[in-house]
Short mmCIF file of C-alpha atoms and ligand atoms in Angstrom, two decimals:
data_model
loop_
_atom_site.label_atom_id
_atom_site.label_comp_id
_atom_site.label_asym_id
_atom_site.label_seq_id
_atom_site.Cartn_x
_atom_site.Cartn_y
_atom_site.Cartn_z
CA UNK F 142 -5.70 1.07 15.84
CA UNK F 143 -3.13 2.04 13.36
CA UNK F 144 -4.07 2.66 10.03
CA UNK F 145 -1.32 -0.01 8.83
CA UNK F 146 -2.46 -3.41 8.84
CA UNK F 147 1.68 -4.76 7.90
CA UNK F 148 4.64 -3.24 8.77
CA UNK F 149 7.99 -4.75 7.05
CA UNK F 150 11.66 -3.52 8.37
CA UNK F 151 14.79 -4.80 6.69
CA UNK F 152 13.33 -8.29 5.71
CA UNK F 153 16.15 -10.75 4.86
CA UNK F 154 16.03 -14.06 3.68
CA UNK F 155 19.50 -15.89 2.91
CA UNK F 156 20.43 -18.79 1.83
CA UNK F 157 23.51 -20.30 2.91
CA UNK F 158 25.55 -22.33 0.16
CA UNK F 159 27.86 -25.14 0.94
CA UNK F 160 30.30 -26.84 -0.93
CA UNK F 161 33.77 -27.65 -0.62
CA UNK F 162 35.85 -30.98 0.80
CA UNK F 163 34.17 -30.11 3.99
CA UNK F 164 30.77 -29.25 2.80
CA UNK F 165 30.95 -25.46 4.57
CA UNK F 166 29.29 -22.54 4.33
CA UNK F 167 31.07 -21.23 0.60
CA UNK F 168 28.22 -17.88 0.38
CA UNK F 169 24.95 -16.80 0.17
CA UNK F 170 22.12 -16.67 -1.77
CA UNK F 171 20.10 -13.25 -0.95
CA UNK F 172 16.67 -13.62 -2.12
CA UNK F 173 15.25 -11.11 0.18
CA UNK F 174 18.29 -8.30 1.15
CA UNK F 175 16.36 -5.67 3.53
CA UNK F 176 12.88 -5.21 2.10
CA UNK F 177 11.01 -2.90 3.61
CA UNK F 178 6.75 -1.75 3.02
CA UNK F 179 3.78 -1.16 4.83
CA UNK F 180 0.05 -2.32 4.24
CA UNK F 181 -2.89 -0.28 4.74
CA UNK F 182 -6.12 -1.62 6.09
CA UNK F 183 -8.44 -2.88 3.56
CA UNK F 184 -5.41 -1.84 0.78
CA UNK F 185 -4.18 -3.94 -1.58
CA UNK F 186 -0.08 -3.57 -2.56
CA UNK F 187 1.16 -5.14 -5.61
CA UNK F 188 4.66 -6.94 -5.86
CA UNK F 189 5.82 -7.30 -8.94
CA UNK F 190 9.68 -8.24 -10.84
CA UNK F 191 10.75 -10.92 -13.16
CA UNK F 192 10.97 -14.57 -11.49
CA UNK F 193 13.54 -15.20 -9.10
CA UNK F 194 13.23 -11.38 -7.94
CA UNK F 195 12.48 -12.69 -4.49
CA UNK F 196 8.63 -11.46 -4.39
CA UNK F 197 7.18 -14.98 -3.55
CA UNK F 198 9.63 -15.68 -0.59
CA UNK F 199 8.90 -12.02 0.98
CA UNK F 200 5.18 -13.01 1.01
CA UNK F 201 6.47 -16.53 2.21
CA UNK F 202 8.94 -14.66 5.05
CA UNK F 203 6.40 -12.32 6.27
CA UNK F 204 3.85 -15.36 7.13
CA UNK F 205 6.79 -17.41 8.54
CA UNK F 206 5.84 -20.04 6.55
CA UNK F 207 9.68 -19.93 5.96
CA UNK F 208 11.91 -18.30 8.45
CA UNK F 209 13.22 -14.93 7.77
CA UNK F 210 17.09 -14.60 8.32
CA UNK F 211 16.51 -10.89 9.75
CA UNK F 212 13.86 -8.11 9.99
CA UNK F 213 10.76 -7.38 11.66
CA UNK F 214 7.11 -7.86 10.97
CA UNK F 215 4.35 -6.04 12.39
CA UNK F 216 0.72 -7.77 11.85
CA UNK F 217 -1.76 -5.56 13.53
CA UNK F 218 0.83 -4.29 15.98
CA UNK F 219 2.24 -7.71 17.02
CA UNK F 220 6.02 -8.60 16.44
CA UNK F 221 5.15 -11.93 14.63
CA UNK F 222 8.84 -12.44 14.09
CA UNK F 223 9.45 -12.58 17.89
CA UNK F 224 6.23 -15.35 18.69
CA UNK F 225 6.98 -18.85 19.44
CA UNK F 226 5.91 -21.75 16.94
CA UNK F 227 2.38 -22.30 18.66
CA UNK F 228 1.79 -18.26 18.99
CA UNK F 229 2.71 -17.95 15.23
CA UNK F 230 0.17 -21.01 14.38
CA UNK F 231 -2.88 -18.81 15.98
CA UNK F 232 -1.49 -15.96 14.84
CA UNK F 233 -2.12 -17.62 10.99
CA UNK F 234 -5.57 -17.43 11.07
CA UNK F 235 -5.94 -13.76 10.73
CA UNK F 236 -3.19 -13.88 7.98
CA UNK F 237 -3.99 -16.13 5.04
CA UNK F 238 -1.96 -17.27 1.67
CA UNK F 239 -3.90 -18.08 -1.69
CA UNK F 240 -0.84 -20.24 -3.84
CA UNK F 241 -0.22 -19.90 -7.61
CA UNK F 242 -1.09 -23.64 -8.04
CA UNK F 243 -4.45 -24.26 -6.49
CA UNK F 244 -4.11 -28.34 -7.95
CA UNK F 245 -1.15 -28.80 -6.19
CA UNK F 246 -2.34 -26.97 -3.06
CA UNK F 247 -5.32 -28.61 -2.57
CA UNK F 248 -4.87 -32.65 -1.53
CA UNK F 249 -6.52 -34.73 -4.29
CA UNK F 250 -7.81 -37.40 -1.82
CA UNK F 251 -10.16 -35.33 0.07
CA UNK F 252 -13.09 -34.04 -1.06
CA UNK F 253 -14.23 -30.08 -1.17
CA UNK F 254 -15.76 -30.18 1.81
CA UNK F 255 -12.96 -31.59 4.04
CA UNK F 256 -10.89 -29.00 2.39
CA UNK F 257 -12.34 -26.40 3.60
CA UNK F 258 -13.03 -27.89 7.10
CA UNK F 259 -9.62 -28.65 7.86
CA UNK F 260 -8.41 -24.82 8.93
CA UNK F 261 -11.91 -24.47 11.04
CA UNK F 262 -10.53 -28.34 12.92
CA UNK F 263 -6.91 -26.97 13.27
CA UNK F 264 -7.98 -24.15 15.41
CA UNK F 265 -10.84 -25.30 17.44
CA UNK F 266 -13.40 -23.33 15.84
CA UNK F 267 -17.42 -25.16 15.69
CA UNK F 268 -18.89 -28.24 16.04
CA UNK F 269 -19.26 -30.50 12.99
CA UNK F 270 -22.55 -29.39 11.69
CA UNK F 271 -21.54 -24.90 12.62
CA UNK F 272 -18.41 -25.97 10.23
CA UNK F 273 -20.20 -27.83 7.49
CA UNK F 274 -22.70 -24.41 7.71
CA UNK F 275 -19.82 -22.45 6.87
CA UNK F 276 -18.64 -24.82 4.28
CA UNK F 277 -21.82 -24.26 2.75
CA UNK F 278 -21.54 -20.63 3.11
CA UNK F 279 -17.79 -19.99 1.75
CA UNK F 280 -18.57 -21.94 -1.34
CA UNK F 281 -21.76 -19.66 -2.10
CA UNK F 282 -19.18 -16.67 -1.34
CA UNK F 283 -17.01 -17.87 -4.03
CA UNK F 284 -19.33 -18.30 -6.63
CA UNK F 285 -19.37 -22.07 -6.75
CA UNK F 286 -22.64 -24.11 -5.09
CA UNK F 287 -23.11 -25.88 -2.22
CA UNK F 288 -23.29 -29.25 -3.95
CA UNK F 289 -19.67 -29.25 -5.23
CA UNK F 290 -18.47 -29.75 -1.45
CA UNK F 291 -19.60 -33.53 -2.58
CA UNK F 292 -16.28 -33.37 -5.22
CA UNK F 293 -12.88 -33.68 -5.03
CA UNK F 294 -10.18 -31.44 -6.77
CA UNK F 295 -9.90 -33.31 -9.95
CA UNK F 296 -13.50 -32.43 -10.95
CA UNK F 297 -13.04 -28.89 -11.13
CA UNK F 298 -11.38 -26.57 -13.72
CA UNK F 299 -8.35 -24.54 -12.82
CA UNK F 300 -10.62 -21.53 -12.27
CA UNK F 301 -13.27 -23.04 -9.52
CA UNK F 302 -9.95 -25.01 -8.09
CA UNK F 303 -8.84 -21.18 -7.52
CA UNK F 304 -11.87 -20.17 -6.28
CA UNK F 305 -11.93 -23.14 -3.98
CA UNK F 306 -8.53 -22.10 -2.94
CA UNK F 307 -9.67 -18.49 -1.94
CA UNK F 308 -12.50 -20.45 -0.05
CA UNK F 309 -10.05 -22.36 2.27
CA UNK F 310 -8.22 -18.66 2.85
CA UNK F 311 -11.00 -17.35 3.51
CA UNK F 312 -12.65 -20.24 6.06
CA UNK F 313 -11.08 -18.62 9.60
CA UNK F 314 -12.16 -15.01 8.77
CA UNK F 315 -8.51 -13.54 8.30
CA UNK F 316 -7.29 -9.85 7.78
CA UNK F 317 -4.64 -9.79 5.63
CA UNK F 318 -4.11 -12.74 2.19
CA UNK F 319 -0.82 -13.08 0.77
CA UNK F 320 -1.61 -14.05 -2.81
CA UNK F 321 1.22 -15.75 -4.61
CA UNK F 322 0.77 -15.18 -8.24
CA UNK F 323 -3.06 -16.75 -8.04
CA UNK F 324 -4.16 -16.28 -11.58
CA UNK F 325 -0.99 -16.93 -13.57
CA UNK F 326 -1.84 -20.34 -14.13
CA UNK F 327 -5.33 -19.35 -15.36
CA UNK F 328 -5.88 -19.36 -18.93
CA UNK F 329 -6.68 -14.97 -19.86
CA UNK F 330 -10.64 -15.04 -19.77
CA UNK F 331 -10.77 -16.83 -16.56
CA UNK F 332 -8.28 -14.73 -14.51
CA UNK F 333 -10.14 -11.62 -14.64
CA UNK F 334 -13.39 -13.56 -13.44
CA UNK F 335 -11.22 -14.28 -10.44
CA UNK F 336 -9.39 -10.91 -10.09
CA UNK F 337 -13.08 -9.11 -9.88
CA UNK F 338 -14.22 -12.05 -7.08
CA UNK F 339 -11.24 -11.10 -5.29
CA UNK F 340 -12.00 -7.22 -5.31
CA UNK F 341 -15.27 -8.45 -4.70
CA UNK F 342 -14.58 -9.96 -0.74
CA UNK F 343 -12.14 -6.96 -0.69
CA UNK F 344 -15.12 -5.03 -0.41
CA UNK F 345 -17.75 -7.16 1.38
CA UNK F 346 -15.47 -8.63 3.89
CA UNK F 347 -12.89 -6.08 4.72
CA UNK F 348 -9.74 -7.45 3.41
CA UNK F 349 -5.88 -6.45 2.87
CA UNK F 350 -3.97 -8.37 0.13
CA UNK F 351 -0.38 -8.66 -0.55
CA UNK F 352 -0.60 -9.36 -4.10
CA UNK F 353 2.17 -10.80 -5.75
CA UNK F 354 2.68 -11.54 -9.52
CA UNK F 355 5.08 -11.34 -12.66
CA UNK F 356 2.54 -9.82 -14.55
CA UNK F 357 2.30 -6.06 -14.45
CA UNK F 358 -1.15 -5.65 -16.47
CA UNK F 359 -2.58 -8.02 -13.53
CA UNK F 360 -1.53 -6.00 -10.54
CA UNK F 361 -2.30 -2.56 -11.85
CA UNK F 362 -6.12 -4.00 -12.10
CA UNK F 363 -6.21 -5.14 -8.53
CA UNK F 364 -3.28 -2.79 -6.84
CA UNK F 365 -3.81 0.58 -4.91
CA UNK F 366 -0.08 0.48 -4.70
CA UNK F 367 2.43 -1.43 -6.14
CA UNK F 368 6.43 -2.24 -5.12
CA UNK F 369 8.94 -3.35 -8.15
CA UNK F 370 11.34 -6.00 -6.82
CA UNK F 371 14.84 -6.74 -8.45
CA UNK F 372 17.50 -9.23 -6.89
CA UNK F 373 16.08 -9.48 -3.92
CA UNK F 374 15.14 -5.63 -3.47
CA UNK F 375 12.36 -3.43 -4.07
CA UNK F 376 13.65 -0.53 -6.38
CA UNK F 377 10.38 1.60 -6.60
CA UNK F 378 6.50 1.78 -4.58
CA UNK F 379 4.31 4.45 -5.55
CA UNK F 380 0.27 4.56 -6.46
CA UNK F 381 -0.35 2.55 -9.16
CA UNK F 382 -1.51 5.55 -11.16
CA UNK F 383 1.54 7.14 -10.62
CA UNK F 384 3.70 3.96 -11.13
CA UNK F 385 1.90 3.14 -14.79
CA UNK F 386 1.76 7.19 -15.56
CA UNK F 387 4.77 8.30 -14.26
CA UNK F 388 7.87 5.08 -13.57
CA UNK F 389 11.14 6.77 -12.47
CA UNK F 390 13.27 3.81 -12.14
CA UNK F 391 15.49 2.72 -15.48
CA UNK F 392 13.74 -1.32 -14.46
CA UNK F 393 10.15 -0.22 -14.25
CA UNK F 394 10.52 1.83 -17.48
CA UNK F 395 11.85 -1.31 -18.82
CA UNK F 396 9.18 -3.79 -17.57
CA UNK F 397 6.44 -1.70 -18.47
CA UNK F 398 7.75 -0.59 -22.04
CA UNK F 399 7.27 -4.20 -22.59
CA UNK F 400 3.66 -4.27 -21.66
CA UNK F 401 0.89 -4.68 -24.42
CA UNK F 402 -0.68 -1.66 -24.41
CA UNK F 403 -4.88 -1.99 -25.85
CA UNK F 404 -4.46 1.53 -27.88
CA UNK F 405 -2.84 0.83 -31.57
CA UNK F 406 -2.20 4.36 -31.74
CA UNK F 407 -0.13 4.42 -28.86
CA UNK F 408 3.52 5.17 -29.28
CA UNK F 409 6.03 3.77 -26.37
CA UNK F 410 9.24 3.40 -26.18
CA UNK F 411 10.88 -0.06 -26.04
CA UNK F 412 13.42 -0.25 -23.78
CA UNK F 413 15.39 -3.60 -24.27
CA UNK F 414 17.43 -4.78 -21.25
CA UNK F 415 21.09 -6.14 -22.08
CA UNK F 416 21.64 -9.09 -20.20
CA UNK F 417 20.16 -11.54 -17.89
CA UNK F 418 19.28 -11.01 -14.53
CA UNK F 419 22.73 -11.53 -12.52
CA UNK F 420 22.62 -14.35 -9.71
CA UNK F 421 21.45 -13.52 -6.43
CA UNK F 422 24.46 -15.19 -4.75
CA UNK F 423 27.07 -12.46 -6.62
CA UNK F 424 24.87 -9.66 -6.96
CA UNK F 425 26.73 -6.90 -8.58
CA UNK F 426 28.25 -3.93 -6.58
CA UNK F 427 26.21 -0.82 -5.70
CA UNK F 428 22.76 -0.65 -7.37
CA UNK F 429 22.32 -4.10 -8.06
CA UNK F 430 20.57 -3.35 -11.40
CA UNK F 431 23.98 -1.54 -13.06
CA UNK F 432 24.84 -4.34 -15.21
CA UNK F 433 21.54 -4.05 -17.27
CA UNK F 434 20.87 -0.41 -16.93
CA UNK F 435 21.74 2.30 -19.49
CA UNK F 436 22.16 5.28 -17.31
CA UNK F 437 24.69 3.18 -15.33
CA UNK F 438 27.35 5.60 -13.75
CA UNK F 439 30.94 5.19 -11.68
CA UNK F 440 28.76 6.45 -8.37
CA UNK F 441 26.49 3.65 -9.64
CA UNK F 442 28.91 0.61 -9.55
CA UNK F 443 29.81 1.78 -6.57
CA UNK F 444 27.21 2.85 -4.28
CA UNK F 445 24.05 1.28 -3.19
CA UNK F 446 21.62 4.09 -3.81
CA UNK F 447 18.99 4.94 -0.93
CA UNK F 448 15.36 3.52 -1.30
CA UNK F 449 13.98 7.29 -0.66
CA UNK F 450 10.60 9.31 -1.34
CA UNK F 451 10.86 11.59 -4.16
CA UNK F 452 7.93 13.19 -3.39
CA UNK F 453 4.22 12.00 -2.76
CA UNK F 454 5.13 8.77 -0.81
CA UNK F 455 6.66 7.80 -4.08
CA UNK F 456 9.95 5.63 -3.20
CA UNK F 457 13.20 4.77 -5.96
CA UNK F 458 16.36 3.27 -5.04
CA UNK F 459 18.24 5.26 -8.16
CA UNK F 460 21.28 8.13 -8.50
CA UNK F 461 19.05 9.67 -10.93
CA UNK F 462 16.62 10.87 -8.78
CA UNK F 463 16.92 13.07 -5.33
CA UNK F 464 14.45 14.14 -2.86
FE1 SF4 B 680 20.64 2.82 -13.30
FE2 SF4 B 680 22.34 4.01 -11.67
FE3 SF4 B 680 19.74 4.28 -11.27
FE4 SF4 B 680 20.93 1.96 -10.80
S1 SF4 B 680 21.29 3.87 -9.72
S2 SF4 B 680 19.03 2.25 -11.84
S3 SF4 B 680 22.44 1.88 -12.42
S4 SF4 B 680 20.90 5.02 -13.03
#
């Protein structure tokens, strides 16, 4: 057993755009352009860039719940870019996604415990009264009670809908959760109430998340690691420690300079980015992040710099830095 529960290589997602008299392909949107990470067992990695970055539809490419253009994908040693539609479907229930939205993700017509049943019917798994046992059991994991598998979706606040949400991940046992910005739509004193339940089953049940989210004060609570993504690319992965003590690349410096900080005393420096992020389908030559950047260079607008290690396993894609 390798000690990597995820391997990525060269994810791409495109998006073709057509226009013209003929309605042709015209370009292409690259929301994912070669992304590359791996995920430790029981680790959880942090992705993290403005919206639009393309964090959400890496976590979305590496389940196949939409289809990468390119790339690999190693889940536990298994090429889950290669399986067929019904391999990928089993395959799902050792990797699991938790949504931003948990009201729009959960169907408002069926109560709690049909929610929660439904993965457990998909694959086979029990007889009726084994699954409403487990039912029972998930919602006691979560921190809600056993009598609110009576209620539907409306009847809960945002906070026990995203606990309810983590409940139907959680249902088929998986390995690995892909969660898509799952306490952004929380108000502030309820998402840490479901960032410590998450760190929680982390620890009780074994788990590996993918944790994706705009937010950097969020993901440095609940990362071990965390990648910064910009225009489709991720531009630095270190520790978190290091990342927060120690940010190399001119857009982390930037993102975190603009990050409350809980000492008054504290003095950072504000780093103010010129410009808004350019448009994925005519992303600027060489490092993608020139326009914006104030170290920007000739060798910059030109070449694409290396995603490399600069020591320590920590990775930059930047001209400023060599191994
Ligand atoms: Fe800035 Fe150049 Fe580094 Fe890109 S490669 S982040 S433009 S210094």
């Amino acid at each position: 057993m390798t000690e990597e529960l995820l391997v990525v290589k060269n994810l791409k997602k495109y998006y073709p755009i057509t226009g013209g008299i003929l309605g042709g392909e015209v370009g292409v949107v690259k929301a994912v352009d070669d992304v590359s990470f791996t995920v430790k067992r029981g680790e959880t990695l942090g992705l993290v860039g403005e919206s639009g970055c393309g964090k959400s539809t890496t976590g979305r490419s590496l389940l196949r719940l939409i289809e990468p253009t390119a790339g690999e994908v190693l889940f536990d040693g298994v090429n889950v870019t290669a399986l067929s539609a019904d391999e990928m479907r089993k395959m799902r229930r050792h990797m699991q996604i938790v949504f931003q939205d948990p009201f729009a993700s959960l169907n408002p017509r069926h109560n709690i415990e049909k929610i929660l049943e439904e993965p457990l019917i998909v694959h086979g798994i029990g007889t009726s009264a084994e699954r409403k046992r487990k039912v029972q059991e998930m919602l006691e994991v979560v921190g809600l009670s056993s009598y609110h598998a009576r209620r539907y979706p409306h009847q809960f606040s945002g906070g026990q809908r995203q606990r309810i949400g983590i409940a139907r991940a959680l249902m088929l046992n998986p390995k690995l959760i892909v969660a898509d910005e799952p306490v952004s739509a929380l108000d502030v004193s309820i998402q840490s109430q479901v960032l410590n339940l998450m760190q929680d089953l982390q620890r009780d049940l074994g788990l590996t998340y993918l944790f994706i989210a705009h937010d950097l004060s969020v993901v440095r609570h609940i990362s071990d690691r965390v990648g910064v993504m910009y225009l489709g690319r991720i531009v630095e992965l270190t520790t978190s420690t290091q990342l927060y003590s120690n940010p190399l690349h001119p857009y982390t410096k930037a993102l975190l300079s603009a990050v409350p900080t809980p000492d008054p005393d504290a003095v950072r420096e504000r780093v103010i980015l010129q410009g808004d992020v350019p448009s994925p389908a005519n992303p600027p030559s060489g490092c993608t992040f020139h326009t914006r950047c104030p170290h920007a260079t000739e060798e910059c607008r030109a070449v694409r710099p290396a995603f490399q290690d600069v020591g320590d396993g920590h990775f930059v894609a930047c001209h400023l830095y060599k191994p």
